[in-house]
Amino acid sequence: MSRAEQSGVVQVQGEVIATRRVGAYHHLTIVAPGVAELARPGQFAALSVGGLTTGNLLRRSFSIHKVSPSGTYGGTLDLVIAAKGAGTEWLTSLRAHDAVDVVAPLGRAFPLPTEPVPCVLVGGGYGSAPLFWLADVLRERGCTVEMVLGAASEDRLFGVVEARRSADGVTVTTDDGSAGVKGWVSDVLPEVFTRTGAPVAYACGPMGMLQSVTRVASEHGAVAQVAVEEAMACGVGVCMTCVMPVRDKLGVTKMVRSCVEGPVFRGDRIRWEAFHDGVCGVPEDAVGAPKVGGH
Amino acid sequence: MSRAEQSGVVQVQGEVIATRRVGAYHHLTIVAPGVAELARPGQFAALSVGGLTTGNLLRRSFSIHKVSPSGTYGGTLDLVIAAKGAGTEWLTSLRAHDAVDVVAPLGRAFPLPTEPVPCVLVGGGYGSAPLFWLADVLRERGCTVEMVLGAASEDRLFGVVEARRSADGVTVTTDDGSAGVKGWVSDVLPEVFTRTGAPVAYACGPMGMLQSVTRVASEHGAVAQVAVEEAMACGVGVCMTCVMPVRDKLGVTKMVRSCVEGPVFRGDRIRWEAFHDGVCGVPEDAVGAPKVGGH
Amino acid sequence: MAVDMSVTFGTRTLPNPVMTASGCAANGRELHRFFDVSKLGAFVTKTVMMDPRSGRGTPRMAETASGMLNSIGLQGPGIHAFVEQDLPWLKSVGARVLVSIAGNTAGEFADVAKVLVASDAFDCVVGVEVNISCPNVANRGLVFACDPLASGKVIALVREQLPRDVPMFAKLTPDVTDIVSIADAAVKSGATGLTMINTLLGMVIDTDRLRPHLGGITGGLSGPSIRPVAVRALWQVTAAMREGRFQTVPLIGVGGVRTGRDALELIAAGATGIQVGTATFNDPNAPQRVLTELEALADSHGVARITELVGIAHDRMVIP
Amino acid sequence: MAVDMSVTFGTRTLPNPVMTASGCAANGRELHRFFDVSKLGAFVTKTVMMDPRSGRGTPRMAETASGMLNSIGLQGPGIHAFVEQDLPWLKSVGARVLVSIAGNTAGEFADVAKVLVASDAFDCVVGVEVNISCPNVANRGLVFACDPLASGKVIALVREQLPRDVPMFAKLTPDVTDIVSIADAAVKSGATGLTMINTLLGMVIDTDRLRPHLGGITGGLSGPSIRPVAVRALWQVTAAMREGRFQTVPLIGVGGVRTGRDALELIAAGATGIQVGTATFNDPNAPQRVLTELEALADSHGVARITELVGIAHDRMVIP
Ligand SMILES: Cc1cc2nc3c(=O)[nH]c(=O)nc-3n(C[C@H](O)[C@H](O)[C@H](O)COP(=O)(O)OP(=O)(O)OC[C@H]3O[C@@H](n4cnc5c(N)ncnc54)[C@H](O)[C@@H]3O)c2cc1C
Ligand SMILES: Cc1cc2nc3c(=O)[nH]c(=O)nc-3n(C[C@H](O)[C@H](O)[C@H](O)COP(=O)(O)OP(=O)(O)OC[C@H]3O[C@@H](n4cnc5c(N)ncnc54)[C@H](O)[C@@H]3O)c2cc1C
Ligand SMILES: Cc1cc2nc3c(=O)[nH]c(=O)nc-3n(C[C@H](O)[C@H](O)[C@H](O)COP(=O)(O)O)c2cc1C
Ligand SMILES: Cc1cc2nc3c(=O)[nH]c(=O)nc-3n(C[C@H](O)[C@H](O)[C@H](O)COP(=O)(O)O)c2cc1C
Ligand code: FES
Ligand code: FES
């Protein structure tokens, strides 16, 4: 068995074969042999940025939107990228045939239900990117899929058309009302849970949204599986920068790496109260937490 | 009068419009409005490298091969670039329509003879790049132009065909004999000086070659004007990294900036003996030289 | 609404906080080809010593990751030529000049200051920057700014030479275990303010020739690569002054500023003024561009005066 | 012809000089997915202390120009869990392990070493790296390695716990006025060798929120941006040893190594071993790739043994 098969991850020199604007985002298709065979929905890819002269050394992480194991060019990987800072600006300015180094797939995928149950999939902004593939997988297993897509404004919604194909029902919300219901996904979620009786929700998007999905889900007796987004220096588990406080099965809180133990966590295990305005503290009861007066 | 006209230099966001391989080099044509009107043969351009994410901050300097004040795209600038390290690799991998920031023209041009005299132009490797334009300007003034092009091997010669058009006579040398006379330019130069009786030589190329051109020229009672190549951090005269020991008119040696007081110097003013295997010392008699026991 | 960009150092008010960095802008003429140097808050001149100096041999520079090394060796014309040729030119274009001086001994610093003060164009001088980050010949070549006592001595001697109302800045090196103790010594000895930071001592080896790349063996590391060190130094000294460990004086931040955003970073850490050094080699318009960008950024933060942002990060810490 | 890449530290000979850097490779399993960690000269583990530690809050990292800041806060499982879970795994894959240890007090370092020595898998340990670049709780949180006395004390106490034949390296911080004096103290107190350098203290301010970017406020600067500082530190200590200022010991170079060429730069300055840290975040195969590239480069220089290149730049200076 090759190292890649054993380890479930490859590093490949990818080649961009298509790049197109979709609302506020860029949708990239990258030839990345070996990724498709290993990837599952919820996992992510880490791309290096800036080429040979780069001063930006850290990889950028993106949810895998979809993969296809073979094609004219070999296996491909699709990502949906919002240009934000130096690295994403560079990635979204790539043209066909440009090279980009890819490490993928990374992290834990969304755990799938063993029974064919109704599922609610919630995506905020580009957070919807991994959900269509997940929806397909869930429907293959006989689950019904209800999708809720939210964003600040219409251009920041991703995949509304795709959603209508992949899901049994779709609700759209925007903060400014430019598309769908004006408001947040949490405004429409109670009705969705009540109507579908879904025992599980899958969500990807900003932390605030993930927290409210978790809350609404538990109010309706459902479990939320949320894909988080913490700043990551390595993406492969060696740097310890991407940690967050998460309870384990026994209820013990540890600072765990979201790149290897996540990015998908059970929402009710995350210590949401430790997050505050872009920073996250170490809960006092976490294993090895600083004692008063010290470390 | 605009600042550019007053100062003779502009900084412009250029656009590559053509790039082609010529032997071991890349010939780039860049739209750089404003440069052509100001430039004269012997001056150079300083290009930034690596784009927005770059970790290579220093500009790279290149002799101006030619300029044309207008055209379909506006004024253009031609450079001949050897891929050597990170910056030149990046520049030579640019494609049409890529952007590149240009500061030009910089430095002092070759001083032109006031009388129509025979001139010898000597180029080593890509050092021939600025000489064709110079030849045209000299011939416009009624000078005859004899050109000597030398390189390690045929692929490192630049512009042999162009030379036959721009010069009245052309001699080619290569170290390995793959084209022209096997040997160095200094092997053929005595004959050229004797035959043409030229009172002035213009040379651009490696330091060793410039030194021998200077020596042979003075042996034949001619003055050599040589364009040097010192590592430059700024190219505009503010950093003091590009200095070399040069005598002034009174014979006083100073460490002068080759980017603003050069790159063209009278060969016999340069203190060649201070250069040794890639380093250059400060001659003891230079103004402000360290005293024994140190500054 | 336009932001009031003016900043005050002791008795002098400058129209804006942006300056060149010593040794990265020569003495003005070269950059004046690209932009009007009188539009900067101040123009900082290349460090000048008593006598003319040839500086070191070459190579004097090596490019490094997001930065560079230099070993110029304080090449310069000497203070007499400086006050006869360079300072009058800067005055003629209306520049406000911060003159950087140094000496091989503490006494030489004072002698240089004396010649400067006596010069005709001295009225364009808005301050003197004392570059104590250079070797002390009397003390085994140890850099003055590595030692609080040596630093304090130089500062006190220069202070004596300068008219009371002329601001004096001590320029510190980051290559010390405790920069706060050096800052403290400089302020106690009479510095009106502090400039931080000079380059870090670094070295590059040529892996083809397997020898030091620079003629001077070691050199000073500068550029964006060192900005986190500059921010940290400004932060530590500002924190110490806020804690009352010594008198509060204005700081000038320098190290890796390439954009208005970088300048704001140093300002938020505690700098009142900002110098743009190595970035000028990348973009000869950098000092002017940084000023434009900084003004727009300050405006976007909704402040009326740039000084409202000085040290603001100290007030905005989130302790989760 | 193949170059003999083996290097010797005290009693231990490693097949090659390339190692991971502490804290940049976790404890092996993660990188083993990309390459066989037993192929490296040694695997350096994340610094471990006595008790489990949660480390600091987030953000714990900021990208900087050609580098990054981190403030992990020495998160780790504690030495007991380490010797029960991590060390046996490293042994099982055949890795040679350099264990990095730290303590809040000098005594804690010794206690950690004691547990390590008593552990079952200790025979895969080829050395102990004593990370003295961490805060000394007993001395106002001042980093041990900022003070020769504190450094010497820690080293001497750990030495007592380790069997004679186990090499011990003191890992130094560059944030000192005189790194040679710290090196001297560590060697005199029994260090078999020195690892240089740890991160530089740095800081980034978030210019949108106008507050420190890191939860821990300051952080450690690493990556190619600091390589010139690492080369200089290795150069200075090697020069001091060559001048006979203290006993010559082998050095391990770390700081900004991304390519074989970078590794050779540190070797030419005086390093016998090389660690690859931040570059691993850019390329998870970096340690292995650096080894391959270094071997090819050594070959191109025509040497039979990599050790011929150690410190070679000291012999090749050109004084023009
Ligand atoms: C598991 C995961 C999945 C993601 N999926 C997507 C996606 O599908 N589409 C998309 O557009 N973005 C996604 N992101 C966010 C994306 O990684 C960041 O927007 C990107 O790293 C920012 O890089 P930059 O160079 O533009 O910004 P800069 O601000 O220049 O980045 C500086 C540094 O901070 C890190 N960083 C900054 N913001 C973030 C962030 N939000 N998350 C993680 N690291 C950050 C960068 O990686 C880099 O190291 C995802 C992040 C994670 C962790
Ligand atoms: C006045 C002048 C005219 C030149 N004309 C040409 C030309 O027409 N065609 C051409 O191919 N090259 C020319 N060169 C050389 C060219 O500037 C260098 O080859 C180039 O800077 C190397 O950059 P790099 O990124 O490839 O190499 P790197 O080794 O990565 O460069 C590292 C640093 O060293 C500097 N540097 C390295 N080598 C040189 C050098 N030989 N001269 C100056 N700086 C150097 C670089 O600018 C950079 O700052 C000229 C140089 C000067 C000074
Ligand atoms: C080529 C060069 C020459 C310098 N010369 C001086 C000098 O003469 N005096 C001085 O105080 N600082 C000098 N410096 C240091 C700068 O003023 C500045 O403190 C340092 O470079 C950090 O800022 P930067 O990163 O913006 O360049 C020099 C820096 C460079 C790069
Ligand atoms: C995220 C991170 C964590 C680190 N943790 C440790 C550590 O636990 N112990 C240690 O001695 N050094 C630690 N270091 C420092 C590195 O081992 C190394 O000395 C430094 O990063 C310089 O090397 P580099 O530029 O190759 O990264 C850490 C560095 C980083 C970037
Ligand atoms: S990103 Fe490095 S451990 Fe998770
Ligand atoms: S290259 Fe900067 S002064 Fe010449």
PDB file of N, CA and C in Angstrom, chain B residues 3 7 11 55-60 230-234 236-241 243 255 257 277-280 282 287-290 295, chain C residues 23-26 30 32-36 52-61 63-67 72 75 211 224 258 281-283 285:
ATOM      1  N   ARG B   3       7.815  66.950 -13.318  1.00  0.00           N
ATOM      2  CA  ARG B   3       8.902  66.391 -12.516  1.00  0.00           C
ATOM      3  C   ARG B   3       9.726  65.398 -13.346  1.00  0.00           C
ATOM      4  N   SER B   7      13.588  65.705 -14.048  1.00  0.00           N
ATOM      5  CA  SER B   7      14.482  64.762 -13.385  1.00  0.00           C
ATOM      6  C   SER B   7      15.005  63.710 -14.340  1.00  0.00           C
ATOM      7  N   GLN B  11       8.709  56.569 -13.001  1.00  0.00           N
ATOM      8  CA  GLN B  11       8.323  55.253 -12.481  1.00  0.00           C
ATOM      9  C   GLN B  11       6.966  54.942 -13.089  1.00  0.00           C
ATOM     10  N   GLY B  55       8.696  38.170  -1.954  1.00  0.00           N
ATOM     11  CA  GLY B  55       9.669  38.249  -0.874  1.00  0.00           C
ATOM     12  C   GLY B  55      10.991  38.820  -1.376  1.00  0.00           C
ATOM     13  N   ASN B  56      11.060  39.137  -2.672  1.00  0.00           N
ATOM     14  CA  ASN B  56      12.272  39.723  -3.273  1.00  0.00           C
ATOM     15  C   ASN B  56      12.017  41.204  -3.509  1.00  0.00           C
ATOM     16  N   LEU B  57      12.517  42.017  -2.617  1.00  0.00           N
ATOM     17  CA  LEU B  57      12.122  43.433  -2.630  1.00  0.00           C
ATOM     18  C   LEU B  57      12.970  44.313  -3.518  1.00  0.00           C
ATOM     19  N   LEU B  58      14.176  43.862  -3.822  1.00  0.00           N
ATOM     20  CA  LEU B  58      15.075  44.760  -4.541  1.00  0.00           C
ATOM     21  C   LEU B  58      14.806  44.709  -6.040  1.00  0.00           C
ATOM     22  N   ARG B  59      14.936  45.870  -6.658  1.00  0.00           N
ATOM     23  CA  ARG B  59      14.747  45.919  -8.104  1.00  0.00           C
ATOM     24  C   ARG B  59      15.927  45.278  -8.817  1.00  0.00           C
ATOM     25  N   ARG B  60      15.661  44.788 -10.007  1.00  0.00           N
ATOM     26  CA  ARG B  60      16.714  44.230 -10.852  1.00  0.00           C
ATOM     27  C   ARG B  60      16.991  45.227 -11.970  1.00  0.00           C
ATOM     28  N   GLU B 230      27.519  46.492 -11.118  1.00  0.00           N
ATOM     29  CA  GLU B 230      27.744  46.272  -9.682  1.00  0.00           C
ATOM     30  C   GLU B 230      26.388  45.917  -9.070  1.00  0.00           C
ATOM     31  N   ALA B 231      26.374  45.082  -8.029  1.00  0.00           N
ATOM     32  CA  ALA B 231      25.101  44.770  -7.379  1.00  0.00           C
ATOM     33  C   ALA B 231      24.484  46.058  -6.842  1.00  0.00           C
ATOM     34  N   MET B 232      23.224  46.259  -7.158  1.00  0.00           N
ATOM     35  CA  MET B 232      22.531  47.499  -6.806  1.00  0.00           C
ATOM     36  C   MET B 232      21.281  47.188  -6.003  1.00  0.00           C
ATOM     37  N   ALA B 233      21.135  47.837  -4.874  1.00  0.00           N
ATOM     38  CA  ALA B 233      19.906  47.615  -4.109  1.00  0.00           C
ATOM     39  C   ALA B 233      18.803  48.559  -4.554  1.00  0.00           C
ATOM     40  N   CYS B 234      19.127  49.805  -4.923  1.00  0.00           N
ATOM     41  CA  CYS B 234      18.063  50.758  -5.244  1.00  0.00           C
ATOM     42  C   CYS B 234      18.087  51.226  -6.689  1.00  0.00           C
ATOM     43  N   VAL B 236      18.751  54.008  -7.790  1.00  0.00           N
ATOM     44  CA  VAL B 236      18.437  55.431  -7.940  1.00  0.00           C
ATOM     45  C   VAL B 236      19.341  56.356  -7.126  1.00  0.00           C
ATOM     46  N   GLY B 237      20.356  55.771  -6.483  1.00  0.00           N
ATOM     47  CA  GLY B 237      21.336  56.632  -5.818  1.00  0.00           C
ATOM     48  C   GLY B 237      21.151  56.850  -4.335  1.00  0.00           C
ATOM     49  N   VAL B 238      20.240  56.107  -3.703  1.00  0.00           N
ATOM     50  CA  VAL B 238      20.004  56.396  -2.285  1.00  0.00           C
ATOM     51  C   VAL B 238      20.587  55.393  -1.295  1.00  0.00           C
ATOM     52  N   CYS B 239      21.106  54.263  -1.754  1.00  0.00           N
ATOM     53  CA  CYS B 239      21.482  53.229  -0.782  1.00  0.00           C
ATOM     54  C   CYS B 239      22.984  53.056  -0.561  1.00  0.00           C
ATOM     55  N   MET B 240      23.799  53.516  -1.501  1.00  0.00           N
ATOM     56  CA  MET B 240      25.257  53.412  -1.399  1.00  0.00           C
ATOM     57  C   MET B 240      25.775  51.979  -1.446  1.00  0.00           C
ATOM     58  N   THR B 241      25.033  51.072  -2.060  1.00  0.00           N
ATOM     59  CA  THR B 241      25.552  49.700  -2.136  1.00  0.00           C
ATOM     60  C   THR B 241      26.386  49.467  -3.391  1.00  0.00           C
ATOM     61  N   VAL B 243      28.768  51.045  -4.988  1.00  0.00           N
ATOM     62  CA  VAL B 243      29.961  51.891  -5.163  1.00  0.00           C
ATOM     63  C   VAL B 243      31.150  51.132  -5.741  1.00  0.00           C
ATOM     64  N   MET B 255      34.856  56.396  -3.534  1.00  0.00           N
ATOM     65  CA  MET B 255      33.933  55.284  -3.730  1.00  0.00           C
ATOM     66  C   MET B 255      32.655  55.915  -4.290  1.00  0.00           C
ATOM     67  N   ARG B 257      28.994  55.956  -6.610  1.00  0.00           N
ATOM     68  CA  ARG B 257      27.836  55.119  -6.900  1.00  0.00           C
ATOM     69  C   ARG B 257      27.750  54.836  -8.397  1.00  0.00           C
ATOM     70  N   ASP B 277      38.150  38.648  -7.494  1.00  0.00           N
ATOM     71  CA  ASP B 277      37.297  37.487  -7.273  1.00  0.00           C
ATOM     72  C   ASP B 277      35.954  37.853  -6.629  1.00  0.00           C
ATOM     73  N   GLY B 278      35.288  38.855  -7.195  1.00  0.00           N
ATOM     74  CA  GLY B 278      33.941  39.174  -6.720  1.00  0.00           C
ATOM     75  C   GLY B 278      33.860  40.123  -5.549  1.00  0.00           C
ATOM     76  N   VAL B 279      34.996  40.497  -5.012  1.00  0.00           N
ATOM     77  CA  VAL B 279      34.958  41.518  -3.960  1.00  0.00           C
ATOM     78  C   VAL B 279      35.777  42.710  -4.428  1.00  0.00           C
ATOM     79  N   CYS B 280      35.492  43.861  -3.859  1.00  0.00           N
ATOM     80  CA  CYS B 280      36.262  45.054  -4.194  1.00  0.00           C
ATOM     81  C   CYS B 280      36.621  45.775  -2.909  1.00  0.00           C
ATOM     82  N   VAL B 282      38.606  48.898  -0.630  1.00  0.00           N
ATOM     83  CA  VAL B 282      38.744  50.353  -0.701  1.00  0.00           C
ATOM     84  C   VAL B 282      40.233  50.653  -0.805  1.00  0.00           C
ATOM     85  N   VAL B 287      39.443  58.631  -0.711  1.00  0.00           N
ATOM     86  CA  VAL B 287      38.990  59.619   0.269  1.00  0.00           C
ATOM     87  C   VAL B 287      38.243  58.911   1.395  1.00  0.00           C
ATOM     88  N   GLY B 288      38.670  59.162   2.620  1.00  0.00           N
ATOM     89  CA  GLY B 288      37.988  58.579   3.772  1.00  0.00           C
ATOM     90  C   GLY B 288      38.222  57.102   3.974  1.00  0.00           C
ATOM     91  N   ALA B 289      39.284  56.551   3.337  1.00  0.00           N
ATOM     92  CA  ALA B 289      39.561  55.125   3.502  1.00  0.00           C
ATOM     93  C   ALA B 289      39.871  54.824   4.970  1.00  0.00           C
ATOM     94  N   PRO B 290      39.520  53.604   5.401  1.00  0.00           N
ATOM     95  CA  PRO B 290      39.805  53.242   6.790  1.00  0.00           C
ATOM     96  C   PRO B 290      41.293  53.409   7.058  1.00  0.00           C
ATOM     97  N   HIS B 295      38.701  52.309  11.307  1.00  0.00           N
ATOM     98  CA  HIS B 295      37.751  53.320  11.787  1.00  0.00           C
ATOM     99  C   HIS B 295      37.107  52.702  12.988  1.00  0.00           C
TER     100      HIS B 295
ATOM    101  N   GLY C  23      19.998  56.851   5.784  1.00  0.00           N
ATOM    102  CA  GLY C  23      20.764  55.906   4.976  1.00  0.00           C
ATOM    103  C   GLY C  23      19.946  55.251   3.879  1.00  0.00           C
ATOM    104  N   CYS C  24      18.664  55.563   3.823  1.00  0.00           N
ATOM    105  CA  CYS C  24      17.802  54.951   2.806  1.00  0.00           C
ATOM    106  C   CYS C  24      17.252  56.003   1.856  1.00  0.00           C
ATOM    107  N   ALA C  25      17.793  57.214   1.915  1.00  0.00           N
ATOM    108  CA  ALA C  25      17.255  58.292   1.092  1.00  0.00           C
ATOM    109  C   ALA C  25      18.362  59.264   0.704  1.00  0.00           C
ATOM    110  N   ALA C  26      19.611  58.874   0.935  1.00  0.00           N
ATOM    111  CA  ALA C  26      20.758  59.757   0.727  1.00  0.00           C
ATOM    112  C   ALA C  26      20.438  61.111   1.369  1.00  0.00           C
ATOM    113  N   GLU C  30      18.267  62.853  -4.801  1.00  0.00           N
ATOM    114  CA  GLU C  30      17.900  61.690  -5.605  1.00  0.00           C
ATOM    115  C   GLU C  30      16.395  61.423  -5.536  1.00  0.00           C
ATOM    116  N   HIS C  32      14.097  63.544  -4.645  1.00  0.00           N
ATOM    117  CA  HIS C  32      13.355  64.725  -5.110  1.00  0.00           C
ATOM    118  C   HIS C  32      13.042  64.613  -6.607  1.00  0.00           C
ATOM    119  N   ARG C  33      13.733  63.732  -7.309  1.00  0.00           N
ATOM    120  CA  ARG C  33      13.391  63.490  -8.709  1.00  0.00           C
ATOM    121  C   ARG C  33      12.039  62.778  -8.818  1.00  0.00           C
ATOM    122  N   PHE C  34      11.654  62.071  -7.719  1.00  0.00           N
ATOM    123  CA  PHE C  34      10.414  61.287  -7.770  1.00  0.00           C
ATOM    124  C   PHE C  34       9.247  61.998  -7.076  1.00  0.00           C
ATOM    125  N   PHE C  35       9.537  62.664  -5.983  1.00  0.00           N
ATOM    126  CA  PHE C  35       8.461  63.394  -5.287  1.00  0.00           C
ATOM    127  C   PHE C  35       9.105  64.537  -4.500  1.00  0.00           C
ATOM    128  N   ASP C  36       8.265  65.471  -4.108  1.00  0.00           N
ATOM    129  CA  ASP C  36       8.733  66.664  -3.406  1.00  0.00           C
ATOM    130  C   ASP C  36       9.054  66.314  -1.946  1.00  0.00           C
ATOM    131  N   PRO C  52      35.247  62.723   6.316  1.00  0.00           N
ATOM    132  CA  PRO C  52      34.729  61.946   5.186  1.00  0.00           C
ATOM    133  C   PRO C  52      35.069  60.475   5.413  1.00  0.00           C
ATOM    134  N   ARG C  53      34.204  59.601   4.963  1.00  0.00           N
ATOM    135  CA  ARG C  53      34.435  58.156   5.098  1.00  0.00           C
ATOM    136  C   ARG C  53      34.114  57.462   3.785  1.00  0.00           C
ATOM    137  N   SER C  54      34.989  56.581   3.416  1.00  0.00           N
ATOM    138  CA  SER C  54      34.793  55.830   2.175  1.00  0.00           C
ATOM    139  C   SER C  54      33.767  54.720   2.341  1.00  0.00           C
ATOM    140  N   GLY C  55      33.491  54.331   3.552  1.00  0.00           N
ATOM    141  CA  GLY C  55      32.674  53.141   3.786  1.00  0.00           C
ATOM    142  C   GLY C  55      33.469  51.893   3.465  1.00  0.00           C
ATOM    143  N   ARG C  56      32.771  50.759   3.427  1.00  0.00           N
ATOM    144  CA  ARG C  56      33.413  49.466   3.221  1.00  0.00           C
ATOM    145  C   ARG C  56      33.541  49.108   1.751  1.00  0.00           C
ATOM    146  N   GLY C  57      34.277  48.028   1.510  1.00  0.00           N
ATOM    147  CA  GLY C  57      34.350  47.474   0.161  1.00  0.00           C
ATOM    148  C   GLY C  57      33.031  46.826  -0.229  1.00  0.00           C
ATOM    149  N   THR C  58      33.019  46.255  -1.432  1.00  0.00           N
ATOM    150  CA  THR C  58      31.789  45.589  -1.894  1.00  0.00           C
ATOM    151  C   THR C  58      32.031  44.081  -2.005  1.00  0.00           C
ATOM    152  N   PRO C  59      31.011  43.256  -2.067  1.00  0.00           N
ATOM    153  CA  PRO C  59      29.584  43.567  -2.008  1.00  0.00           C
ATOM    154  C   PRO C  59      29.171  44.174  -0.663  1.00  0.00           C
ATOM    155  N   ARG C  60      28.326  45.178  -0.780  1.00  0.00           N
ATOM    156  CA  ARG C  60      27.792  45.834   0.410  1.00  0.00           C
ATOM    157  C   ARG C  60      26.358  45.415   0.682  1.00  0.00           C
ATOM    158  N   MET C  61      25.799  44.602  -0.167  1.00  0.00           N
ATOM    159  CA  MET C  61      24.409  44.231   0.077  1.00  0.00           C
ATOM    160  C   MET C  61      24.136  42.802  -0.336  1.00  0.00           C
ATOM    161  N   GLU C  63      20.448  40.442  -0.863  1.00  0.00           N
ATOM    162  CA  GLU C  63      19.001  40.362  -0.696  1.00  0.00           C
ATOM    163  C   GLU C  63      18.702  39.186   0.218  1.00  0.00           C
ATOM    164  N   THR C  64      17.711  39.336   1.095  1.00  0.00           N
ATOM    165  CA  THR C  64      17.294  38.246   1.981  1.00  0.00           C
ATOM    166  C   THR C  64      15.779  38.110   1.835  1.00  0.00           C
ATOM    167  N   ALA C  65      15.208  37.109   2.465  1.00  0.00           N
ATOM    168  CA  ALA C  65      13.764  36.893   2.332  1.00  0.00           C
ATOM    169  C   ALA C  65      13.022  38.093   2.911  1.00  0.00           C
ATOM    170  N   SER C  66      12.304  38.798   2.058  1.00  0.00           N
ATOM    171  CA  SER C  66      11.562  40.015   2.444  1.00  0.00           C
ATOM    172  C   SER C  66      12.434  41.050   3.149  1.00  0.00           C
ATOM    173  N   GLY C  67      13.677  41.131   2.748  1.00  0.00           N
ATOM    174  CA  GLY C  67      14.545  42.135   3.346  1.00  0.00           C
ATOM    175  C   GLY C  67      15.884  42.153   2.661  1.00  0.00           C
ATOM    176  N   ILE C  72      27.294  49.193   4.579  1.00  0.00           N
ATOM    177  CA  ILE C  72      27.796  50.390   3.920  1.00  0.00           C
ATOM    178  C   ILE C  72      29.035  50.908   4.654  1.00  0.00           C
ATOM    179  N   GLN C  75      29.494  55.323   4.949  1.00  0.00           N
ATOM    180  CA  GLN C  75      30.116  56.202   3.944  1.00  0.00           C
ATOM    181  C   GLN C  75      29.476  57.582   4.000  1.00  0.00           C
ATOM    182  N   ARG C 211      31.706  31.425   1.258  1.00  0.00           N
ATOM    183  CA  ARG C 211      32.340  32.465   2.081  1.00  0.00           C
ATOM    184  C   ARG C 211      31.283  33.522   2.376  1.00  0.00           C
ATOM    185  N   PRO C 224      10.687  44.544   5.400  1.00  0.00           N
ATOM    186  CA  PRO C 224       9.478  44.010   6.011  1.00  0.00           C
ATOM    187  C   PRO C 224       9.715  42.805   6.920  1.00  0.00           C
ATOM    188  N   ARG C 258       6.285  49.495   4.550  1.00  0.00           N
ATOM    189  CA  ARG C 258       6.180  49.491   3.100  1.00  0.00           C
ATOM    190  C   ARG C 258       4.873  50.121   2.635  1.00  0.00           C
ATOM    191  N   PHE C 281      13.780  51.384  -1.677  1.00  0.00           N
ATOM    192  CA  PHE C 281      14.569  50.737  -2.725  1.00  0.00           C
ATOM    193  C   PHE C 281      13.634  49.973  -3.664  1.00  0.00           C
ATOM    194  N   ASN C 282      12.539  49.485  -3.103  1.00  0.00           N
ATOM    195  CA  ASN C 282      11.558  48.780  -3.913  1.00  0.00           C
ATOM    196  C   ASN C 282      10.719  49.774  -4.722  1.00  0.00           C
ATOM    197  N   ASP C 283      10.439  50.897  -4.117  1.00  0.00           N
ATOM    198  CA  ASP C 283       9.570  51.899  -4.740  1.00  0.00           C
ATOM    199  C   ASP C 283      10.074  53.278  -4.324  1.00  0.00           C
ATOM    200  N   ASN C 285       8.987  56.035  -4.692  1.00  0.00           N
ATOM    201  CA  ASN C 285       7.922  56.903  -4.211  1.00  0.00           C
ATOM    202  C   ASN C 285       7.374  56.458  -2.857  1.00  0.00           C
TER     203      ASN C 285
END
